[in-house]
mmCIF file of C-alpha atoms and ligand atoms in Angstrom:
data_model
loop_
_atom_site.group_PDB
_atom_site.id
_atom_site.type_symbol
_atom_site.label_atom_id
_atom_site.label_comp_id
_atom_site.label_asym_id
_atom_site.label_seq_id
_atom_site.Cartn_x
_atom_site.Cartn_y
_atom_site.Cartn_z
ATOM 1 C CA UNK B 1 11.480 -0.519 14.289
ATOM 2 C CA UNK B 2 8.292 -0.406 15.495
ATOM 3 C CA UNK B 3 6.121 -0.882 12.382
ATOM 4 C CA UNK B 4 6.455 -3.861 10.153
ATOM 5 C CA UNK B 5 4.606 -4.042 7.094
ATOM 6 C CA UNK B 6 1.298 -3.372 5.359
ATOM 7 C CA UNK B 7 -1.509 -5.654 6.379
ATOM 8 C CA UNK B 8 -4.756 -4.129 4.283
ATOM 9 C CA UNK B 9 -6.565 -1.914 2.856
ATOM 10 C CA UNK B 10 -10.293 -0.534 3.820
ATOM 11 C CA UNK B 11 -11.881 0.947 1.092
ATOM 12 C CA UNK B 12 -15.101 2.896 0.545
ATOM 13 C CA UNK B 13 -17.189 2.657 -2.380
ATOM 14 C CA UNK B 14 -20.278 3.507 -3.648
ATOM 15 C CA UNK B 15 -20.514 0.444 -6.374
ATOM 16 C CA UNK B 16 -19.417 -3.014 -4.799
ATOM 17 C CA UNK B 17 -20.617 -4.459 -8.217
ATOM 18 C CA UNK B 18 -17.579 -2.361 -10.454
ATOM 19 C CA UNK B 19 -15.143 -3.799 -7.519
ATOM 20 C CA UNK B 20 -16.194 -7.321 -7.924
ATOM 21 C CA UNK B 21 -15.070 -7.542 -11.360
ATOM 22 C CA UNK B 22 -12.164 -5.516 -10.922
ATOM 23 C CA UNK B 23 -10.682 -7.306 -8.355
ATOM 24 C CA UNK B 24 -11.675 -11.003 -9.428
ATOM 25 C CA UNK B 25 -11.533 -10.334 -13.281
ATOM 26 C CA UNK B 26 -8.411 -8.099 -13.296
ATOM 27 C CA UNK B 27 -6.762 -8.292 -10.493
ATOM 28 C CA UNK B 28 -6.947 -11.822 -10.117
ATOM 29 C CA UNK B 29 -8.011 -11.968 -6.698
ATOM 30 C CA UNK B 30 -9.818 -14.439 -4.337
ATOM 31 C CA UNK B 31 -13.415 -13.526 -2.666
ATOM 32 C CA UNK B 32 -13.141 -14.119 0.705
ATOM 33 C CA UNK B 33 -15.406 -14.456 3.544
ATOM 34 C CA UNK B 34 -16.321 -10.801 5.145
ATOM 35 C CA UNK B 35 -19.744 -12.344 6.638
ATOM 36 C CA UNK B 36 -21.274 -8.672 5.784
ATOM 37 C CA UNK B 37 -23.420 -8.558 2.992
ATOM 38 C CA UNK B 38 -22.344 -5.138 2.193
ATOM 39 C CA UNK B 39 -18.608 -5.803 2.535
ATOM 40 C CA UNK B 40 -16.404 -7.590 0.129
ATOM 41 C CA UNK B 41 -13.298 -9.329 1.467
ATOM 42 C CA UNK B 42 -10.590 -10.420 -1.044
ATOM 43 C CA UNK B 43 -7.247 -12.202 -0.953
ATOM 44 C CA UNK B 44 -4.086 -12.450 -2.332
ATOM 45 C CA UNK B 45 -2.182 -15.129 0.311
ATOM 46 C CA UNK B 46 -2.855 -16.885 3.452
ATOM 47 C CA UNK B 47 -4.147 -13.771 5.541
ATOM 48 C CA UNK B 48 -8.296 -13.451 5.866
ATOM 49 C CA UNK B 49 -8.414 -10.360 3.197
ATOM 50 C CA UNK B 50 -5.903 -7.827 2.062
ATOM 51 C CA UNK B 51 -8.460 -5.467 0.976
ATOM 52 C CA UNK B 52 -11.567 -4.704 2.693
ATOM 53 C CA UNK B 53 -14.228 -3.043 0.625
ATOM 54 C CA UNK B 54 -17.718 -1.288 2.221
ATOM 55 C CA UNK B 55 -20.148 -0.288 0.453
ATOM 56 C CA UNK B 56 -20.541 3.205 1.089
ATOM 57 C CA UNK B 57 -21.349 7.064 0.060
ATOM 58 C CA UNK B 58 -17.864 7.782 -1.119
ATOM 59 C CA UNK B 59 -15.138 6.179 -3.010
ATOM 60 C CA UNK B 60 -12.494 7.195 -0.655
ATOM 61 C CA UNK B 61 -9.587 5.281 1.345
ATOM 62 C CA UNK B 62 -10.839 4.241 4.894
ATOM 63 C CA UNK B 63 -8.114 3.209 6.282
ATOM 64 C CA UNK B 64 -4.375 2.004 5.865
ATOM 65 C CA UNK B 65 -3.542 -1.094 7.995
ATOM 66 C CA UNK B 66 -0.364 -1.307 9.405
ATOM 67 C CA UNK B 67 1.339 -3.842 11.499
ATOM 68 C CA UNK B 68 3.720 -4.432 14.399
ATOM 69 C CA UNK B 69 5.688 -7.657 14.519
ATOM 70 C CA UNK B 70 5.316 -7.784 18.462
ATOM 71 C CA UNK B 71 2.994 -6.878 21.056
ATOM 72 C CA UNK B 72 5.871 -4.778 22.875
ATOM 73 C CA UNK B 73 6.568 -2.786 19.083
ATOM 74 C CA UNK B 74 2.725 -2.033 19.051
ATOM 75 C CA UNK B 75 3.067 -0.826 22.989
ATOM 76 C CA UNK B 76 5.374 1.311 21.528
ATOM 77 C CA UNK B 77 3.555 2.655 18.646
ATOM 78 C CA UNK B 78 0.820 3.464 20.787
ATOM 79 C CA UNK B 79 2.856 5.002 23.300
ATOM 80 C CA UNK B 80 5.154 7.188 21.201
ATOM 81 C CA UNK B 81 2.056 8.255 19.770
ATOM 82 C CA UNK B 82 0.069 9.364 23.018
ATOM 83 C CA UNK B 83 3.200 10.736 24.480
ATOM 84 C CA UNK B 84 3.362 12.809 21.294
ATOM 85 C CA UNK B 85 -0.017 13.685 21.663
ATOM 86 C CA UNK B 86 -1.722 11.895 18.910
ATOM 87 C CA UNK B 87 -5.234 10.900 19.567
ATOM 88 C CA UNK B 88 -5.524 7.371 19.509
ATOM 89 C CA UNK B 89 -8.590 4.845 19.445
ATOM 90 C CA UNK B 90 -7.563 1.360 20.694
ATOM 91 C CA UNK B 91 -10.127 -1.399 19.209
ATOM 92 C CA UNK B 92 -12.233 -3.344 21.075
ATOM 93 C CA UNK B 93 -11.794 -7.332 20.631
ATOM 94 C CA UNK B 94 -14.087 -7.776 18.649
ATOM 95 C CA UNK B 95 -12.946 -4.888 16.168
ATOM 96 C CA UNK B 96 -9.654 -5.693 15.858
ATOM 97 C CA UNK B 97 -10.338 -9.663 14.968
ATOM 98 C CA UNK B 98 -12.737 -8.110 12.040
ATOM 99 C CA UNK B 99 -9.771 -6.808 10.814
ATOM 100 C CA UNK B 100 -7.797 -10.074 11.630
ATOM 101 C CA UNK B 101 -5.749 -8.672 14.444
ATOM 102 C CA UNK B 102 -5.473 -9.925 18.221
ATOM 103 C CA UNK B 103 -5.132 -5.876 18.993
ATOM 104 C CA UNK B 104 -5.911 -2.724 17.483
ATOM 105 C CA UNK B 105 -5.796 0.934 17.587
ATOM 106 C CA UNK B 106 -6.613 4.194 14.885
ATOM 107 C CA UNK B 107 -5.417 7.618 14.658
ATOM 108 C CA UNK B 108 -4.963 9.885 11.836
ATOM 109 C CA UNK B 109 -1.653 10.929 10.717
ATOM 110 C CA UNK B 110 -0.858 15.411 9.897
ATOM 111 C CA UNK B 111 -1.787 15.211 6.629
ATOM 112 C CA UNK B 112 -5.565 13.455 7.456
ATOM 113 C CA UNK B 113 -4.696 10.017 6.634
ATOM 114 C CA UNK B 114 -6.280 7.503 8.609
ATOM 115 C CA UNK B 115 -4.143 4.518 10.368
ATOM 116 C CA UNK B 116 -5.448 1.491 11.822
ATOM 117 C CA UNK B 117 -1.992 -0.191 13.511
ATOM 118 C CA UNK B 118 -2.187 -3.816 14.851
ATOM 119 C CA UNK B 119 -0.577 -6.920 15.870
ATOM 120 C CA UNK B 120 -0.827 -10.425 16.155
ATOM 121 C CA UNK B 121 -2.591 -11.357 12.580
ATOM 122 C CA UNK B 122 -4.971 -13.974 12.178
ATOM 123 C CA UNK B 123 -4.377 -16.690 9.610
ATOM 124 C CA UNK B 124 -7.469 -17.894 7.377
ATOM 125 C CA UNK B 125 -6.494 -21.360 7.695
ATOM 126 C CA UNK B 126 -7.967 -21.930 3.750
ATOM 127 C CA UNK B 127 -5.563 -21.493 1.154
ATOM 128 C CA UNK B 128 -5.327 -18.532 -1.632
ATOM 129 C CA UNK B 129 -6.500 -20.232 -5.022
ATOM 130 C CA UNK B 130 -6.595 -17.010 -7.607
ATOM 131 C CA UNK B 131 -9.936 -17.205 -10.266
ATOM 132 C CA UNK B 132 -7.177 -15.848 -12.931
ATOM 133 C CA UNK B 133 -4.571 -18.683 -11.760
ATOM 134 C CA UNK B 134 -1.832 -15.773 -10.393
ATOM 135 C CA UNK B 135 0.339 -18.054 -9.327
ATOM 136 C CA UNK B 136 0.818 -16.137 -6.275
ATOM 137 C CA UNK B 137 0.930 -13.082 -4.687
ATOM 138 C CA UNK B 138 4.264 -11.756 -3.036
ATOM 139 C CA UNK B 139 3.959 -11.196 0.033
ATOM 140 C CA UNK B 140 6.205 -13.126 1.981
ATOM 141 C CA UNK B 141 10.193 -13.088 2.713
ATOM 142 C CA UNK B 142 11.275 -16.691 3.203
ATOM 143 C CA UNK B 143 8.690 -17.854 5.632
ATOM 144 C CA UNK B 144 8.234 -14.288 7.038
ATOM 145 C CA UNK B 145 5.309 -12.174 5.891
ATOM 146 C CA UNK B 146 6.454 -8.705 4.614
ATOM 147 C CA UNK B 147 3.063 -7.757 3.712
ATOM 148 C CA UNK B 148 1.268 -7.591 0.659
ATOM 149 C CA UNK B 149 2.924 -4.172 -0.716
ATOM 150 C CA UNK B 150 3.164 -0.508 -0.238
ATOM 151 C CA UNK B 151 0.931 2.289 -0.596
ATOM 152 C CA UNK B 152 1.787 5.999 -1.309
ATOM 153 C CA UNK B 153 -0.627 8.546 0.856
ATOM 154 C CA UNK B 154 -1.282 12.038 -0.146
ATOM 155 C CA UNK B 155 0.487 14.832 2.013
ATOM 156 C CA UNK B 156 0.295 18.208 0.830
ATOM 157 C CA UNK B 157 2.533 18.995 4.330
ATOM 158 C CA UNK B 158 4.938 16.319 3.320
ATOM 159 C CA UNK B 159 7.675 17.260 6.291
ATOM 160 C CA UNK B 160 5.099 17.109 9.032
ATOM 161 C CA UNK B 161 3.924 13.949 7.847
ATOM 162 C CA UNK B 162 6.928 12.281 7.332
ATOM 163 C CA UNK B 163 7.986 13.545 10.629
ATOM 164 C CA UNK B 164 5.205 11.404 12.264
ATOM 165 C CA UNK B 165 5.498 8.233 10.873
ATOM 166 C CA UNK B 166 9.583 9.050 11.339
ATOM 167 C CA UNK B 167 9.812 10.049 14.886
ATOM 168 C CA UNK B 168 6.649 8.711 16.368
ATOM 169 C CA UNK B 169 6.263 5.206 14.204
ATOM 170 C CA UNK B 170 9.908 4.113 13.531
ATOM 171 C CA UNK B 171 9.618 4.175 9.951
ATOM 172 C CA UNK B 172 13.182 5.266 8.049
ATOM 173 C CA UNK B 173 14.231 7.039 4.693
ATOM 174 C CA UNK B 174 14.673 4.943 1.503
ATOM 175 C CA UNK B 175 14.479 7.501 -0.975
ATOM 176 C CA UNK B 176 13.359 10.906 -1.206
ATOM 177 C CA UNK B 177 12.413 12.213 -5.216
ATOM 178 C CA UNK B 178 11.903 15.359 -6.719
ATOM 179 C CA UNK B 179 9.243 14.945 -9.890
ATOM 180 C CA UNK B 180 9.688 18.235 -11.656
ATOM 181 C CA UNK B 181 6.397 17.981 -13.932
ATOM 182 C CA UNK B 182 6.554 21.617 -15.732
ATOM 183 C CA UNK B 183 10.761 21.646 -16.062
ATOM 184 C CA UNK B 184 12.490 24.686 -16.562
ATOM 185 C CA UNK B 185 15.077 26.264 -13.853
ATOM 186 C CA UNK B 186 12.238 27.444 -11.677
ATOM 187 C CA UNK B 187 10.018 24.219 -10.861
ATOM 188 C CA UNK B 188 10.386 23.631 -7.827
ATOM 189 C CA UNK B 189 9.525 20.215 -7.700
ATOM 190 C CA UNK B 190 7.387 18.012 -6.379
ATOM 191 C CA UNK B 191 8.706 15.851 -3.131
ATOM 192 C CA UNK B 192 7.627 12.440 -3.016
ATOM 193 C CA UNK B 193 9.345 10.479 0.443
ATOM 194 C CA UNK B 194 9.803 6.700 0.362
ATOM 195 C CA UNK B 195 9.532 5.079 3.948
ATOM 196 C CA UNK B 196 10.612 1.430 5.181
ATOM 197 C CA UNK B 197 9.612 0.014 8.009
ATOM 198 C CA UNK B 198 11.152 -3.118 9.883
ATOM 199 C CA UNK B 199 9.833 -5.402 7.094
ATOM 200 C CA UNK B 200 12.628 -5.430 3.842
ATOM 201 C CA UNK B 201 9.943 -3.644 1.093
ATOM 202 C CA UNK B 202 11.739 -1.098 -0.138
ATOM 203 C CA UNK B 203 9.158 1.067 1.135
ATOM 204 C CA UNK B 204 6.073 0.188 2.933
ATOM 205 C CA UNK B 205 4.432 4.193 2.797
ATOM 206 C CA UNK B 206 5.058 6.449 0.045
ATOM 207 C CA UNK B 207 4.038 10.142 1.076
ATOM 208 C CA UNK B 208 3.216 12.583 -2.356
ATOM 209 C CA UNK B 209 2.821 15.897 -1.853
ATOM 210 C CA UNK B 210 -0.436 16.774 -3.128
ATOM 211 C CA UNK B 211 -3.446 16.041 -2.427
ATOM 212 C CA UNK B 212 -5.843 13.079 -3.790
ATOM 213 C CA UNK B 213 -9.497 13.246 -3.538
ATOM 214 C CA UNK B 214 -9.356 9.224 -2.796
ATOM 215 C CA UNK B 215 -7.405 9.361 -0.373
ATOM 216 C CA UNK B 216 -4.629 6.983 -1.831
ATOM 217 C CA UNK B 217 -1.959 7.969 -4.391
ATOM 218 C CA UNK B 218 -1.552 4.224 -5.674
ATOM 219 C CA UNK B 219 -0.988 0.876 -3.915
ATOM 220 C CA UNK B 220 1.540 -1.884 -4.677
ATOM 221 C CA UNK B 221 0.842 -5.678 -5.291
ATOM 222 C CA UNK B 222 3.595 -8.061 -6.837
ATOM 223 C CA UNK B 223 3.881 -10.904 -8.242
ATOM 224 C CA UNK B 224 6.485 -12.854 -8.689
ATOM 225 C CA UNK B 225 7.501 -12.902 -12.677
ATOM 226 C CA UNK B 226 7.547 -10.768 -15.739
ATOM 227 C CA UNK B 227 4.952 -12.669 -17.588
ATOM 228 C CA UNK B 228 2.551 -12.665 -14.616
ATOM 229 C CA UNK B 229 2.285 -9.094 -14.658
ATOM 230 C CA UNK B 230 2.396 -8.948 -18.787
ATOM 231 C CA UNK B 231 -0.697 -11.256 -18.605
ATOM 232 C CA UNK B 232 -2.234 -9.101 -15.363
ATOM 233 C CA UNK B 233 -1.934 -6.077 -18.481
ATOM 234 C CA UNK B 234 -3.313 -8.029 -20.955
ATOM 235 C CA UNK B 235 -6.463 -8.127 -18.593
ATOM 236 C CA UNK B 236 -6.508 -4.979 -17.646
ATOM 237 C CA UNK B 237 -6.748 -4.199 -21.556
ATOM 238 C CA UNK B 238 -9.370 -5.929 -22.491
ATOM 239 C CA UNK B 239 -11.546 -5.182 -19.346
ATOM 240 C CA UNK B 240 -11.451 -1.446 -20.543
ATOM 241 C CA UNK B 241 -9.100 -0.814 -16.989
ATOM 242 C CA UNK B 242 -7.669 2.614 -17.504
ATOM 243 C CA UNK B 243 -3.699 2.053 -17.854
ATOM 244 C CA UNK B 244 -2.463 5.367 -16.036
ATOM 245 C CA UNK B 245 1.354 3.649 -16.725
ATOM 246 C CA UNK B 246 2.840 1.531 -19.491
ATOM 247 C CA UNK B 247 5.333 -0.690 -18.050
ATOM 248 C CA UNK B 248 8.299 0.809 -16.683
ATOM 249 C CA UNK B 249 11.371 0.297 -13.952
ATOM 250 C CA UNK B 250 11.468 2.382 -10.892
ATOM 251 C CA UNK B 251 15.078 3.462 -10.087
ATOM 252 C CA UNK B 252 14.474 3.959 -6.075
ATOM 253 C CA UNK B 253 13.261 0.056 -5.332
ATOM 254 C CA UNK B 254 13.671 -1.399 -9.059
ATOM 255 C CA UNK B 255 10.391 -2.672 -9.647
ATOM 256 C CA UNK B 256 9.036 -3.746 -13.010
ATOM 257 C CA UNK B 257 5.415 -2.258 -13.095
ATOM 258 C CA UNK B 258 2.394 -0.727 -15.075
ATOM 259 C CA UNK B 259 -0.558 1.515 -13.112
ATOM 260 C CA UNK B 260 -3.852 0.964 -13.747
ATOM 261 C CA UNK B 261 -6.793 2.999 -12.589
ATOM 262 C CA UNK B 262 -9.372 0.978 -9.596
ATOM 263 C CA UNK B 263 -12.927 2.172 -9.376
ATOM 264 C CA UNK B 264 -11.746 4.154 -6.422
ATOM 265 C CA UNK B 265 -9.908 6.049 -8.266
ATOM 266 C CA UNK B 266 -6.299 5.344 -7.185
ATOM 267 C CA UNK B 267 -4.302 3.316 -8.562
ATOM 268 C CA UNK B 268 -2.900 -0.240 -8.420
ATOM 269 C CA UNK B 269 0.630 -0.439 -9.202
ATOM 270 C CA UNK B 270 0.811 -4.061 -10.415
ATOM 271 C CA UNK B 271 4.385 -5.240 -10.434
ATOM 272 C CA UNK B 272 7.181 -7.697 -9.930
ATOM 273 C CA UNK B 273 11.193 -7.912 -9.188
ATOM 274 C CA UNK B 274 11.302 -4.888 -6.190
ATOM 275 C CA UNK B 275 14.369 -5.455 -4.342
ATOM 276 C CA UNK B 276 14.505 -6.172 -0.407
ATOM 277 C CA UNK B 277 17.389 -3.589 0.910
ATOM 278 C CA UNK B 278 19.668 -4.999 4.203
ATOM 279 C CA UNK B 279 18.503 -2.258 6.110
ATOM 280 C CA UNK B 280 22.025 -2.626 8.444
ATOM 281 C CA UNK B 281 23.476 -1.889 5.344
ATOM 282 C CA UNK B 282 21.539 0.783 3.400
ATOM 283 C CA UNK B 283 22.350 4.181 2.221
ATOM 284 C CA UNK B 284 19.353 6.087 1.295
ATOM 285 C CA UNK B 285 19.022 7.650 -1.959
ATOM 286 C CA UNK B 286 17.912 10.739 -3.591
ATOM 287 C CA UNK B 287 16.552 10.604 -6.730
ATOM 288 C CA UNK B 288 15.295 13.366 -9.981
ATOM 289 C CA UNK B 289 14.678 10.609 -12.595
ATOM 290 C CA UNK B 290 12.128 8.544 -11.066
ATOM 291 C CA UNK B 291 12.550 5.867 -13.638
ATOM 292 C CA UNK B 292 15.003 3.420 -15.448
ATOM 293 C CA UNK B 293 13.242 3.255 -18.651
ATOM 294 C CA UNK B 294 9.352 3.236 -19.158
ATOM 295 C CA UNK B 295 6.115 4.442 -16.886
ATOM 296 C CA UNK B 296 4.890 6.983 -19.027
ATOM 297 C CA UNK B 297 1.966 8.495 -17.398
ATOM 298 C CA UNK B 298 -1.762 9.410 -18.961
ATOM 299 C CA UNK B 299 -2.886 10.823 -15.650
ATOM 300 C CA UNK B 300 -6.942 9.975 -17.524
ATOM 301 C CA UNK B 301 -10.109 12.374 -15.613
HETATM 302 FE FE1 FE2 M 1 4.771 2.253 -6.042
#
């Protein structure tokens, strides 16, 4: 498996100000050092930042970081990738340490989403106090980091894509789902592919096919009980956060979740309980009724 885990988000935004309070008043996470004034860092565990925000023209996804466990699985990444002819950008030094990585390299995957993969993570050294007192963040496995969640990217050409981070980046099928919004015996469907990688998330990328003019579906963040994510809602609420989901259960990876809108305009899936699949032991699934009981959707502007 040559990918792990997801390391970070970078994030464009036109209005550091409405992220500020989002992430420290809502989200509950910590400010962290970016030493940019126009770049906000914040935390959720050990690591320097798990989402890197610049200030910018456009609220719109920047990039996806994703990491290797080993210097030889991010050889191979890169590799696979040039052999496959992807274009690839390795990092210089000192990029790849801003994003808390000994090594670095971008490329874009079929459906225009951009990748930065690396390896070799830097630890902050200070440790993760939340200014809402989340107990923690999940975002390890035992003493192994699984990173901080999952994030579903937009891919109107859904095979293609899924074929690259497949065949090229080692990723595997967890579940594939059909939504079938309208109903009736002629929907076709919509196909929405769940992909693990080496680490046990369920699924680290998520691939929905349609497009999202933020570049990012929704992300994942968990936490480790019930009442940490009832009290997460109950902030949401009364900071005026749009709730795209009421709590629910997701059949594919069972996690106990609401959605609630960022000022980027995805969403943050905010959840706890998602189970950690023996991959040498896994049958995929394929699944119509995307949920157990709950997540009903007001989709907002
Ligand atoms: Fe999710």
């Amino acid at each position: 498996m040559s990918v792990h885990s997801l390391a970070y988000l970078v994030i464009g935004a036109r209005d550091l100000a409405a992220w500020t309070s989002y992430a420290e008043s809502v989200v509950g996470l910590m400010r962290g050092d970016s030493g940019q004034e126009n770049v906000l860092h914040y935390r959720m565990d050990h690591r320097s930042f798990r989402f890197r925000i610049e200030a910018g023209e456009a609220d719109k996804l920047i990039a996806t970081g994703l990491e290797c466990a080993s210097r030889a699985d991010w050889d191979k990444s890169l590799s696979s990738l040039k052999n496959a002819g992807v274009a690839v950008e390795v990092a210089s030094a000192a990029e790849a340490k801003a994003r808390g990585f000994h090594d670095l390299f971008r490329c874009v995957d079929p459906a225009g989403n951009p990748l930065e993969i690396g390896w070799g993570h830097i630890v902050s050294g200070t440790p993760f106090i939340s200014p809402q007192a989340v107990d923690g963040f999940i975002t390890l496995d035992g003493d192994n980091d699984m990173g901080f969640g999952h994030a579903v990217l937009p891919a109107p050409n859904i095979d293609e894509t899924r074929a690259f981070y497949v065949d090229l980046l080692g990723f595997a099928n967890s579940d594939e789902m059909r939504v079938y919004l309208q109903g009736g015996p002629d929907d076709p469907g919509i196909g929405m592919h769940f992909l693990h990688a080496g680490s046990p998330r369920h699924h680290v990328i998520g691939l929905a096919q349609f497009p999202n003019p933020s570049g990012l579906v929704h992300t994942m963040v968990e936490v480790a009980t019930l009442d940490e994510v009832g009290i997460a809602l109950d902030r949401a609420l009364a900071a005026g956060t749009h709730i795209s989901s009421t709590l629910g259960k997701h059949t594919n990876d069972k996690m106990v979740s609401f959605y609630m809108r960022t000022p980027g305009g995805f969403d943050i899936e905010y959840g706890c309980g998602g189970i950690r699949p023996d991959w040498s032991n896994f049958t995929p699934t394929f699944t119509i009724k995307e949920d157990l009981w709950g997540h009903v959707w007001d989709f907002g502007q």
